[in-house]
PDB file of C-alpha atoms in Angstrom:
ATOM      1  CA  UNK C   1      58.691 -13.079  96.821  1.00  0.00           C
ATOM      2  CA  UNK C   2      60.631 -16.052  97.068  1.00  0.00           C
ATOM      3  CA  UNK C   3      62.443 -18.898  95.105  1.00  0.00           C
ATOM      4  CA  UNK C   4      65.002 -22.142  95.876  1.00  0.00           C
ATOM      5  CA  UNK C   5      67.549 -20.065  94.661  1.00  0.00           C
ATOM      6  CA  UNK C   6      68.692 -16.722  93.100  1.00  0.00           C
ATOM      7  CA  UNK C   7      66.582 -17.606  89.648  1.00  0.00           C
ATOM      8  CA  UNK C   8      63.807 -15.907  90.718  1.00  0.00           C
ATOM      9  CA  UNK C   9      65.329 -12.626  90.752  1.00  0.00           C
ATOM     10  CA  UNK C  10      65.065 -12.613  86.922  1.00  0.00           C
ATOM     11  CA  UNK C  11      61.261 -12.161  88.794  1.00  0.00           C
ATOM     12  CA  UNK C  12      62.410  -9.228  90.630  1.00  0.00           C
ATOM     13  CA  UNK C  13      64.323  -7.979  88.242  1.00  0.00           C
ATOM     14  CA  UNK C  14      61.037  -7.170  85.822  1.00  0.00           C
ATOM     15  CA  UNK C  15      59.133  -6.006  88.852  1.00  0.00           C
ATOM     16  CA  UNK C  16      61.429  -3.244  89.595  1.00  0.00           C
ATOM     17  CA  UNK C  17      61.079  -2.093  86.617  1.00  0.00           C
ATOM     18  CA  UNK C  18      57.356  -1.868  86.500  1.00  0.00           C
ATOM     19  CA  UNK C  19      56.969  -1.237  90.213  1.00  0.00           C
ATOM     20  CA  UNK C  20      59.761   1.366  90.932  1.00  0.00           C
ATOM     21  CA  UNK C  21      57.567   2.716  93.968  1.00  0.00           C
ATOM     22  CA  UNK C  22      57.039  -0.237  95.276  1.00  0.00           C
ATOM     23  CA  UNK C  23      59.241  -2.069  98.459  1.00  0.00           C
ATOM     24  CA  UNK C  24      60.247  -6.198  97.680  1.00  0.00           C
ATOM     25  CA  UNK C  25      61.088  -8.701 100.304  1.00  0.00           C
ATOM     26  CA  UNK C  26      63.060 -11.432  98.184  1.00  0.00           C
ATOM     27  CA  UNK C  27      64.036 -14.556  99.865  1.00  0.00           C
ATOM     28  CA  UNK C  28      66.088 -17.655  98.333  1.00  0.00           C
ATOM     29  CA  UNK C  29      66.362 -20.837 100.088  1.00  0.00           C
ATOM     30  CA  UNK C  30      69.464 -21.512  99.351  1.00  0.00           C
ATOM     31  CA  UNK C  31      69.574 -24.253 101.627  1.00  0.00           C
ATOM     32  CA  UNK C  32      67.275 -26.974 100.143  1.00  0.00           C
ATOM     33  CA  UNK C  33      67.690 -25.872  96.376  1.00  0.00           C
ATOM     34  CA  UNK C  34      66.524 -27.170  93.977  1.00  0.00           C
ATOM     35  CA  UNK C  35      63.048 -27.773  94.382  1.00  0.00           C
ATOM     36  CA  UNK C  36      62.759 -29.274  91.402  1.00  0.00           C
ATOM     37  CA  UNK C  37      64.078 -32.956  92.215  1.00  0.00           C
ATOM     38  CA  UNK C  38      61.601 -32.759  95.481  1.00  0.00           C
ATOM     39  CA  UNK C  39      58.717 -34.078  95.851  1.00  0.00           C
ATOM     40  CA  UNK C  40      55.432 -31.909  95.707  1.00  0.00           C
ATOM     41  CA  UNK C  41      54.323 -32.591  99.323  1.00  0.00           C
ATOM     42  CA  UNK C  42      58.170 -31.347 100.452  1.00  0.00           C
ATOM     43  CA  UNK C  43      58.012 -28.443  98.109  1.00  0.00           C
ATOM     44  CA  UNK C  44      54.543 -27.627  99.598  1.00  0.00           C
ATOM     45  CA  UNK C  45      56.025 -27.361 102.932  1.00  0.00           C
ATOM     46  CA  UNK C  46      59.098 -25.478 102.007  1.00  0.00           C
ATOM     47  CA  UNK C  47      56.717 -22.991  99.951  1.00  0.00           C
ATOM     48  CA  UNK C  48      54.521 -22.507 103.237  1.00  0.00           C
ATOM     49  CA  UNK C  49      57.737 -22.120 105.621  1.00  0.00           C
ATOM     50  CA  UNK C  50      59.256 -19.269 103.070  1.00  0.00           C
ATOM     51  CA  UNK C  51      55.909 -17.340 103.236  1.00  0.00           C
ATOM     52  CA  UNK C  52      55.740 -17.559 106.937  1.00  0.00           C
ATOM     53  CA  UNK C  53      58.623 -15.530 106.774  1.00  0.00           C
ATOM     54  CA  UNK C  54      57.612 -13.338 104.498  1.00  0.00           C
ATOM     55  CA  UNK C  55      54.188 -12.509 105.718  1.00  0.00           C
ATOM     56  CA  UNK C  56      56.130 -11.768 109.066  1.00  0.00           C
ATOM     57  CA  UNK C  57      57.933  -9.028 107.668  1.00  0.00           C
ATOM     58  CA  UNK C  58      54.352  -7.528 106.917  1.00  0.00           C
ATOM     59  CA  UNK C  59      53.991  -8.101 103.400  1.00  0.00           C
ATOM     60  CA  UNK C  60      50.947  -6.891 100.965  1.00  0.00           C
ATOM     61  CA  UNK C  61      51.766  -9.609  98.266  1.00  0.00           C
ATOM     62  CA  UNK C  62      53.506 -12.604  97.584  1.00  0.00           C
ATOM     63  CA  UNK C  63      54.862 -13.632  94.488  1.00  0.00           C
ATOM     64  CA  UNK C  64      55.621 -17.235  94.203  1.00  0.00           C
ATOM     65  CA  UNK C  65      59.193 -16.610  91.748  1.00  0.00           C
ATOM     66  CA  UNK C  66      59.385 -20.894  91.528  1.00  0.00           C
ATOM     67  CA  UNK C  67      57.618 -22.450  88.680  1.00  0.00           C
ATOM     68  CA  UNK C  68      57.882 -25.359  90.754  1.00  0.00           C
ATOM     69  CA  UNK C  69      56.450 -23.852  93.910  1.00  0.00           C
ATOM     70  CA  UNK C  70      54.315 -22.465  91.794  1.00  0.00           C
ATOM     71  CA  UNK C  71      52.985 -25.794  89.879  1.00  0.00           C
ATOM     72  CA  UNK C  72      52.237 -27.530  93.693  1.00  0.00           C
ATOM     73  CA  UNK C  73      51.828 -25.191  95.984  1.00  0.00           C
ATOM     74  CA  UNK C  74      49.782 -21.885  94.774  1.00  0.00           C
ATOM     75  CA  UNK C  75      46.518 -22.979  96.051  1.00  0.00           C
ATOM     76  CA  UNK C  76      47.793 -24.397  99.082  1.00  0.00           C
ATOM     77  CA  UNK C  77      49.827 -20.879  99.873  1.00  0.00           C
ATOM     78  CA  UNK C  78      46.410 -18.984  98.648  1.00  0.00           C
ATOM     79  CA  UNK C  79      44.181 -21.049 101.114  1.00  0.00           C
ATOM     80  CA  UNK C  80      46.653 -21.177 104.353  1.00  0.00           C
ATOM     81  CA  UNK C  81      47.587 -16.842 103.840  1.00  0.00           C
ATOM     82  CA  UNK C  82      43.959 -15.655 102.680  1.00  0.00           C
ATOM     83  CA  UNK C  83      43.564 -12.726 102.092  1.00  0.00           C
ATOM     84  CA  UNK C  84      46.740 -12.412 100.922  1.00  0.00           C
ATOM     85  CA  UNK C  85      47.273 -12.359  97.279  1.00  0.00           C
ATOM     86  CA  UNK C  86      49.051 -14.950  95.659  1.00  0.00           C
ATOM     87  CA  UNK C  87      50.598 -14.904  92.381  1.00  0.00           C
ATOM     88  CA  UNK C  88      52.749 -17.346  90.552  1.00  0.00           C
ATOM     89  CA  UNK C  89      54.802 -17.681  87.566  1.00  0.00           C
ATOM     90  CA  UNK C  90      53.217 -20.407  85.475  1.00  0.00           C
ATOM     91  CA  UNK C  91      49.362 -18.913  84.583  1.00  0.00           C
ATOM     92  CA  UNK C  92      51.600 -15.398  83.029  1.00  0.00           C
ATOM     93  CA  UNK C  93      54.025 -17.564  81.028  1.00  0.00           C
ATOM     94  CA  UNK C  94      51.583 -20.098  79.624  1.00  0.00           C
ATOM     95  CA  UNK C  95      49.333 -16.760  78.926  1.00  0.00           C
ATOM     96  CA  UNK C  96      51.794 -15.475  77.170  1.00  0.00           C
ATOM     97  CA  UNK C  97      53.059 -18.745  75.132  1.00  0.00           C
ATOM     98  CA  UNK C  98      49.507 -19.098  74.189  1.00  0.00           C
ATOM     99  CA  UNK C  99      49.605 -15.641  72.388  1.00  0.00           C
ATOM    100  CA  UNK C 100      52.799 -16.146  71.042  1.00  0.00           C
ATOM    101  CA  UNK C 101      52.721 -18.947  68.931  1.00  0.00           C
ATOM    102  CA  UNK C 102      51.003 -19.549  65.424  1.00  0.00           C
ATOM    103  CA  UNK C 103      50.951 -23.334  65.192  1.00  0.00           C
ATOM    104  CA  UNK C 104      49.753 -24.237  68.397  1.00  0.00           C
ATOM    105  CA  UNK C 105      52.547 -26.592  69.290  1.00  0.00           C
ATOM    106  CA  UNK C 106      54.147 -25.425  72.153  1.00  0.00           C
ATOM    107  CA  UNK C 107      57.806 -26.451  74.234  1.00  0.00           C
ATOM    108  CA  UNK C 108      58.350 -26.119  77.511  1.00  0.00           C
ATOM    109  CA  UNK C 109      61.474 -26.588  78.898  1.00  0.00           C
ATOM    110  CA  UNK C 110      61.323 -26.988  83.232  1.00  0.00           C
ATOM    111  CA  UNK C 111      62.375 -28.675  86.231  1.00  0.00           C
ATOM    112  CA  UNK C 112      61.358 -32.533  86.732  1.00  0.00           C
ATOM    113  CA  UNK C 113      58.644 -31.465  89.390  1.00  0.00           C
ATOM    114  CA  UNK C 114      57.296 -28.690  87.565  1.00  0.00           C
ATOM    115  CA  UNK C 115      56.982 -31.313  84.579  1.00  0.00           C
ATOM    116  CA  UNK C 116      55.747 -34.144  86.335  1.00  0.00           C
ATOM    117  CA  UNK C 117      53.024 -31.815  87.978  1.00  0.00           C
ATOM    118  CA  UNK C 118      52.058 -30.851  83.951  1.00  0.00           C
ATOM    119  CA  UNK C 119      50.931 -27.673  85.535  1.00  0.00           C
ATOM    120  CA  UNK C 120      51.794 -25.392  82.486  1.00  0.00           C
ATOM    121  CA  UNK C 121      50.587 -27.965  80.073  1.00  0.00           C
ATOM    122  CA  UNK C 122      46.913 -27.170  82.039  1.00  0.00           C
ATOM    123  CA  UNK C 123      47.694 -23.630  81.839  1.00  0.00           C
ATOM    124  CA  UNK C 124      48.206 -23.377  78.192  1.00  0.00           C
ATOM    125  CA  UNK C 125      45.300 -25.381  77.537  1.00  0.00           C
ATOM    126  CA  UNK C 126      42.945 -22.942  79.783  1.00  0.00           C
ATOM    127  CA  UNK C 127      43.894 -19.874  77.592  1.00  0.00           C
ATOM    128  CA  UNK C 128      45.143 -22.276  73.925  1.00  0.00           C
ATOM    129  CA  UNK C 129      42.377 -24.611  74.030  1.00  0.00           C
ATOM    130  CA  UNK C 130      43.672 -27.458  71.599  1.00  0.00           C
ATOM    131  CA  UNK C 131      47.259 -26.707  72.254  1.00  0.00           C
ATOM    132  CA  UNK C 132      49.740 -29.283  71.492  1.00  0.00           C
ATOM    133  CA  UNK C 133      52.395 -28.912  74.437  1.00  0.00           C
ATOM    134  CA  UNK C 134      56.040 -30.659  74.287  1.00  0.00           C
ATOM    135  CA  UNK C 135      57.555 -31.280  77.924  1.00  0.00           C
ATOM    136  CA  UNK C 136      61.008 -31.455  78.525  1.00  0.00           C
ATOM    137  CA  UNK C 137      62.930 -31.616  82.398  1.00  0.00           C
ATOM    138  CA  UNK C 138      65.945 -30.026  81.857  1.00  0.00           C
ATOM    139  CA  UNK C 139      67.386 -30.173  85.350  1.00  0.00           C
ATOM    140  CA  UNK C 140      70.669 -29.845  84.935  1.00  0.00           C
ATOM    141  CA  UNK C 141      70.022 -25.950  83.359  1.00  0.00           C
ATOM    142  CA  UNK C 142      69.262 -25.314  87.118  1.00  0.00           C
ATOM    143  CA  UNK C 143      72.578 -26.201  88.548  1.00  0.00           C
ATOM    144  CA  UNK C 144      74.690 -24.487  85.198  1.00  0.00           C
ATOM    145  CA  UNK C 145      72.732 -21.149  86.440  1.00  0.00           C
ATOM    146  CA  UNK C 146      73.651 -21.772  90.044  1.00  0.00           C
ATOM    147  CA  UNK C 147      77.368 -21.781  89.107  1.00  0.00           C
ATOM    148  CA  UNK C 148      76.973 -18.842  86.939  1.00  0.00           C
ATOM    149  CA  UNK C 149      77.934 -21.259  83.380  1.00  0.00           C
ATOM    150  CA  UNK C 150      75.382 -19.503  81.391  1.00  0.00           C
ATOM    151  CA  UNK C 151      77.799 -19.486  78.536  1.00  0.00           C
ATOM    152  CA  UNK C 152      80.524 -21.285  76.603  1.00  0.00           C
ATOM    153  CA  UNK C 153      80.462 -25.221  75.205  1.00  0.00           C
ATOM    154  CA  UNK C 154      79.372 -26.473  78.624  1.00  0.00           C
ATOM    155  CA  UNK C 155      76.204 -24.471  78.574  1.00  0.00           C
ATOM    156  CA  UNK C 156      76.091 -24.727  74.605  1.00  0.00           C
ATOM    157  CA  UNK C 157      76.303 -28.290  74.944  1.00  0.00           C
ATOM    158  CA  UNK C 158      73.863 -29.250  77.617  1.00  0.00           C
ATOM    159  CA  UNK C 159      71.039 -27.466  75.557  1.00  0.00           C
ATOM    160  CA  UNK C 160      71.593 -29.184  72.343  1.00  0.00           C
ATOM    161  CA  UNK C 161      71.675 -32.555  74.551  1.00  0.00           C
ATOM    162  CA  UNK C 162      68.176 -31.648  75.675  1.00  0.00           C
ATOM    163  CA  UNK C 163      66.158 -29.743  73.201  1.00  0.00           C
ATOM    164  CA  UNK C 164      68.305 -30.284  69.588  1.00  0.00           C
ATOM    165  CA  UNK C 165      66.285 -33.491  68.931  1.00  0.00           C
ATOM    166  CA  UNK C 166      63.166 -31.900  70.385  1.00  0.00           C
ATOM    167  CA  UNK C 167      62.846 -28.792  68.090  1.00  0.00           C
ATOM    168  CA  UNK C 168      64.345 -31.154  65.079  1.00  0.00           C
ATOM    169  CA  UNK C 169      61.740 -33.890  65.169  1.00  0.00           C
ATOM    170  CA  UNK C 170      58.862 -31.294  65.458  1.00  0.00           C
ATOM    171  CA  UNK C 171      59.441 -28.964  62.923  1.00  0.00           C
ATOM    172  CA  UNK C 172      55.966 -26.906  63.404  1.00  0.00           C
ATOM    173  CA  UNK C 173      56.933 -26.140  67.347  1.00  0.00           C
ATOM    174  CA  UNK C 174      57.452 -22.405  66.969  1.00  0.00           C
ATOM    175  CA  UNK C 175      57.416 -20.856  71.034  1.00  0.00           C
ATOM    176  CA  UNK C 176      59.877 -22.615  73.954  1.00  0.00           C
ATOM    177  CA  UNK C 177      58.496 -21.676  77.268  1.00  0.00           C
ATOM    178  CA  UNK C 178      61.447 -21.068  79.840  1.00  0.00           C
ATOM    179  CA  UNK C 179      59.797 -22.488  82.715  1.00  0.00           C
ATOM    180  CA  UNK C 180      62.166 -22.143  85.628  1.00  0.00           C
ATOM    181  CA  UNK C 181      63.643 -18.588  86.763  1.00  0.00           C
ATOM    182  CA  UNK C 182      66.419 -19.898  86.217  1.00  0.00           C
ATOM    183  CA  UNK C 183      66.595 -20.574  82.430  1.00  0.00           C
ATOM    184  CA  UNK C 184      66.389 -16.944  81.104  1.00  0.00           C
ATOM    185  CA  UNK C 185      70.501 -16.085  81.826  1.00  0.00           C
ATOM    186  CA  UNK C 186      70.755 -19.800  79.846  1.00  0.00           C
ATOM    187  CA  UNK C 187      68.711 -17.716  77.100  1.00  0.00           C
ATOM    188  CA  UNK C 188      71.940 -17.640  74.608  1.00  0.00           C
ATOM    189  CA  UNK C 189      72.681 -20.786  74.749  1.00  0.00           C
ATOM    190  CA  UNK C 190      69.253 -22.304  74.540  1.00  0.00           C
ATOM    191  CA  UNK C 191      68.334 -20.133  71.476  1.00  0.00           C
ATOM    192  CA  UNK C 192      71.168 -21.971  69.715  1.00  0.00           C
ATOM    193  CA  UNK C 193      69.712 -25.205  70.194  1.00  0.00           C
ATOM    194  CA  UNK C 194      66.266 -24.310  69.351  1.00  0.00           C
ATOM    195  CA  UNK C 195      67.210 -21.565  66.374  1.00  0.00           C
ATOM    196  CA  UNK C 196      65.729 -18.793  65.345  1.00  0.00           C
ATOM    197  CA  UNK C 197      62.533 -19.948  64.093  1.00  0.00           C
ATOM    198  CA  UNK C 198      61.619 -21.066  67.636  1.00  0.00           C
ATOM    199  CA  UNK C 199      60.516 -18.258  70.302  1.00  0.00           C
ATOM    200  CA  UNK C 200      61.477 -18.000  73.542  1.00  0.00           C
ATOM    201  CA  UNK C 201      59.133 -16.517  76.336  1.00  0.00           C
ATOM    202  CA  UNK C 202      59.776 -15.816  79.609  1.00  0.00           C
ATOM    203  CA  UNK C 203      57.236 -15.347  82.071  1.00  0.00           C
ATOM    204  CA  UNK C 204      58.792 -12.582  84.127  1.00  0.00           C
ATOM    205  CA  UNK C 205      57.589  -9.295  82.591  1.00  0.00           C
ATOM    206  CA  UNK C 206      54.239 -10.920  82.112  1.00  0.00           C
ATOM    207  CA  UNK C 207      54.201 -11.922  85.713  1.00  0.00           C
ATOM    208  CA  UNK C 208      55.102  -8.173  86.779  1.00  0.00           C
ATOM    209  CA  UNK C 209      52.033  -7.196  84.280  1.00  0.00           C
ATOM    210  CA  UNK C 210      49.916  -9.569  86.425  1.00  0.00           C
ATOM    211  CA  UNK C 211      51.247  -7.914  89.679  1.00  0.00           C
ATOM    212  CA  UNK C 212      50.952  -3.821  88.570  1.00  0.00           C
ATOM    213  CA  UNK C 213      46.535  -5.244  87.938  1.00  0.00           C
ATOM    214  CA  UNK C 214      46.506  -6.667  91.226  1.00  0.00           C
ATOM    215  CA  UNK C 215      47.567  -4.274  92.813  1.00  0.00           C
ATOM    216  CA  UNK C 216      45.891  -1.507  91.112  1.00  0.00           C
ATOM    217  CA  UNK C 217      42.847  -3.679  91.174  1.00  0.00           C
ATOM    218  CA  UNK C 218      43.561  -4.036  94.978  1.00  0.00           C
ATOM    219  CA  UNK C 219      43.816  -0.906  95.908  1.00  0.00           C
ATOM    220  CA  UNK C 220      47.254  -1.709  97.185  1.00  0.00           C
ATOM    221  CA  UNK C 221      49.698  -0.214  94.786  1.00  0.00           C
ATOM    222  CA  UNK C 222      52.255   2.322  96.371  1.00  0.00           C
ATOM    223  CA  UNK C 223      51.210   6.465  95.120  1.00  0.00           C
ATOM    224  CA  UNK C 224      55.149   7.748  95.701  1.00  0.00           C
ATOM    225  CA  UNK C 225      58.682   6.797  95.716  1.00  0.00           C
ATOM    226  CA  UNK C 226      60.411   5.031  98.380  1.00  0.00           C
ATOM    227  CA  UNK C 227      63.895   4.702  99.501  1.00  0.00           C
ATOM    228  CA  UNK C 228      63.128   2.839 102.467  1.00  0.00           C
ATOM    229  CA  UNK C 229      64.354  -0.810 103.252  1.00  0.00           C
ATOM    230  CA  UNK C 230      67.190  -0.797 101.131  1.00  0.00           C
ATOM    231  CA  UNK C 231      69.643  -3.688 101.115  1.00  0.00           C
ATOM    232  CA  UNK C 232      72.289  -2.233  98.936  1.00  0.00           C
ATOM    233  CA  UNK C 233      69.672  -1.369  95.823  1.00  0.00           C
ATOM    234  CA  UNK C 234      66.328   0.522  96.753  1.00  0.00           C
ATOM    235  CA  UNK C 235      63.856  -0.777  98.197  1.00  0.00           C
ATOM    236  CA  UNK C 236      65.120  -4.283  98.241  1.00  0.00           C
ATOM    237  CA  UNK C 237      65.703  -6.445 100.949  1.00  0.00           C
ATOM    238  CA  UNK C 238      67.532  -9.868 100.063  1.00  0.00           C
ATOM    239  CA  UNK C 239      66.740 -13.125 102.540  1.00  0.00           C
ATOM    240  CA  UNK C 240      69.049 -16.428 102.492  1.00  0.00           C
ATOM    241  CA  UNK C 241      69.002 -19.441 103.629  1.00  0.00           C
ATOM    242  CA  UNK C 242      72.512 -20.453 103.345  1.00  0.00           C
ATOM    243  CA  UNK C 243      75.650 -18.328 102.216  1.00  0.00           C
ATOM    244  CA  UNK C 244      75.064 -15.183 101.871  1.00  0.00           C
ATOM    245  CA  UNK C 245      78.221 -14.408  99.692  1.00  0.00           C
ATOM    246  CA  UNK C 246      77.420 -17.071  96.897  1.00  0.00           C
ATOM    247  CA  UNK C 247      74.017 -15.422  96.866  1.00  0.00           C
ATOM    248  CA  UNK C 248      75.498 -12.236  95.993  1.00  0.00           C
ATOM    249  CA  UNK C 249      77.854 -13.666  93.696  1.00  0.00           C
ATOM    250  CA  UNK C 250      75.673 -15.617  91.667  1.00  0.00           C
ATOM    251  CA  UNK C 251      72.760 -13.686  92.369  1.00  0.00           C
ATOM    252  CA  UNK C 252      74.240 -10.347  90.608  1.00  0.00           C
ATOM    253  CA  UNK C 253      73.903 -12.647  86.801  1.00  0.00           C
ATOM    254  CA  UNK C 254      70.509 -12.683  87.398  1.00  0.00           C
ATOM    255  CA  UNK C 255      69.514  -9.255  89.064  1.00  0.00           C
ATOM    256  CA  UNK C 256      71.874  -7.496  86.132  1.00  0.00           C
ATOM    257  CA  UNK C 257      73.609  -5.264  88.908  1.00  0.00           C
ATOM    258  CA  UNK C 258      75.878  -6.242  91.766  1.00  0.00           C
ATOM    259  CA  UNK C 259      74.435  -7.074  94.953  1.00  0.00           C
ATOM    260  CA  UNK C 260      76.633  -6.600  97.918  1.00  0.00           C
ATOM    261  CA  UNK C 261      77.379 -10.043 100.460  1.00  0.00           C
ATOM    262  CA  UNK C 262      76.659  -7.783 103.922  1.00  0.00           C
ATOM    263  CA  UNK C 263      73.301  -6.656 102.075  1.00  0.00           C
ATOM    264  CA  UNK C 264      72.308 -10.561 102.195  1.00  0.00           C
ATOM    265  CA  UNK C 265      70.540 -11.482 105.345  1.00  0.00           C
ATOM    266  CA  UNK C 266      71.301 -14.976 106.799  1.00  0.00           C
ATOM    267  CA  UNK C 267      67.688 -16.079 107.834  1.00  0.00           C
ATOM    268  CA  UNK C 268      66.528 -19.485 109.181  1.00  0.00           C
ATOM    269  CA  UNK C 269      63.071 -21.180 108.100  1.00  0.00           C
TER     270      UNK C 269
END
């Protein structure tokens, strides 16, 4: 699996939980981050250089932990790695927003690219057909995650700067999609600009659900427990682009358990 950054461990996170058998391969290009500012045919190519390196470490799946990535460059990744399987973020979240709310009128808070592309507001559609879907680019959550703010009147007041008028001026909107792996450790502050009548889904455990069918349906899940490839938890092996350390650092917020700076592997795209 990979991601621009450490957000997609929020990813990883539910997938260890679901998948304690299985080994992950997660890598964050730490570099380039964010994706979201980039244009598509940049992400594209960033999306196919982090899965070369994945699928040389002999990986069964990819998971593409980047709603952005995800938004431009699933099919491309899909087509260039076939067989491979391919799964993104956006398809489980929208599935799940479409469950979850009762009006119909949907938010979805994500980077500028993965706005721009409207991939989820397709998605919702697909599974909500007559959905009304409210966009919002809330870039700036990205780089508050990055730094570890998740909390406090900085955090507090970025979200009320981006969604307070949102929710207020659409009183029926009753389910925020989190669309970027890195808005779930933002959750606190962003359900206090929304409130509690508004939702708040987050596409990880529903993209682990997606994984545990494909690879039952695949014939490829793992039958016993493995302590193998370990990189300071269990079967994990982190990949960075750029320091290591801040990867760790940060990187710990969103895993929910330390993760130790030699476990980080400096690799080059």
């Amino acid at each position: 699996m990979f991601d621009s950054g450490v957000g997609g461990l929020t990813v990883l996170r539910a997938l260890r939980s679901a998948l304690p058998d299985e080994r992950f391969i997660y890598l964050g290009d730490t570099a380039r981050l964010p994706y979201g500012t980039k244009s598509g045919e940049t992400v594209t190519r960033y999306a196919e250089q982090a899965t070369r390196v994945l699928v040389g470490r002999g990986i069964k799946l990819l998971v593409v932990a980047c709603n952005t990535a995800s938004s431009v460059a699933l099919g491309h990744l899909a087509a260039v790695f076939a067989p491979l399987p391919v799964i993104g973020v956006i398809e489980p979240g929208a599935a799940a927003a479409g469950a979850a709310s009762a009006s119909g009128l949907i938010g979805v808070i994500a980077t500028e690219g993965t706005v721009r592309g409207g991939a989820y507001e397709r998605a919702i559609r697909a599974v909500r057909p007559g959905a009304d879907v409210v966009s919002v680019a809330c870039q700036l959550f990205v780089a508050l995650a990055e730094e570890g703010w998740i909390d406090g009147p900085v955090a507090e007041a970025v979200a009320q700067r981006y969604l307070a008028n949102v929710v207020g001026e659409r009183p029926t909107l009753d389910c925020l999609v989190l669309g970027c792996t890195h808005f779930p450790v933002l959750r606190q502050a962003i359900a206090a600009a929304v409130g509690p009548r508004v939702r708040l889904v987050d596409s990880a455990e529903t993209t682990a659900e997606v994984v545990v069918d494909c690879l039952l349906r695949s014939d490829l899940r793992a039958g016993h427990r493995t302590r193998e490839g370990g990189a300071g938890q269990a079967g994990v092996r982190f990949l960075a682009t750029d320091a290591p350390g801040r990867f760790a650092r940060v990187g710990a917020v969103f895993l929910g358990e330390a993760i130790a700076p030699e476990d980080v592997e400096l690799v080059d795209l």
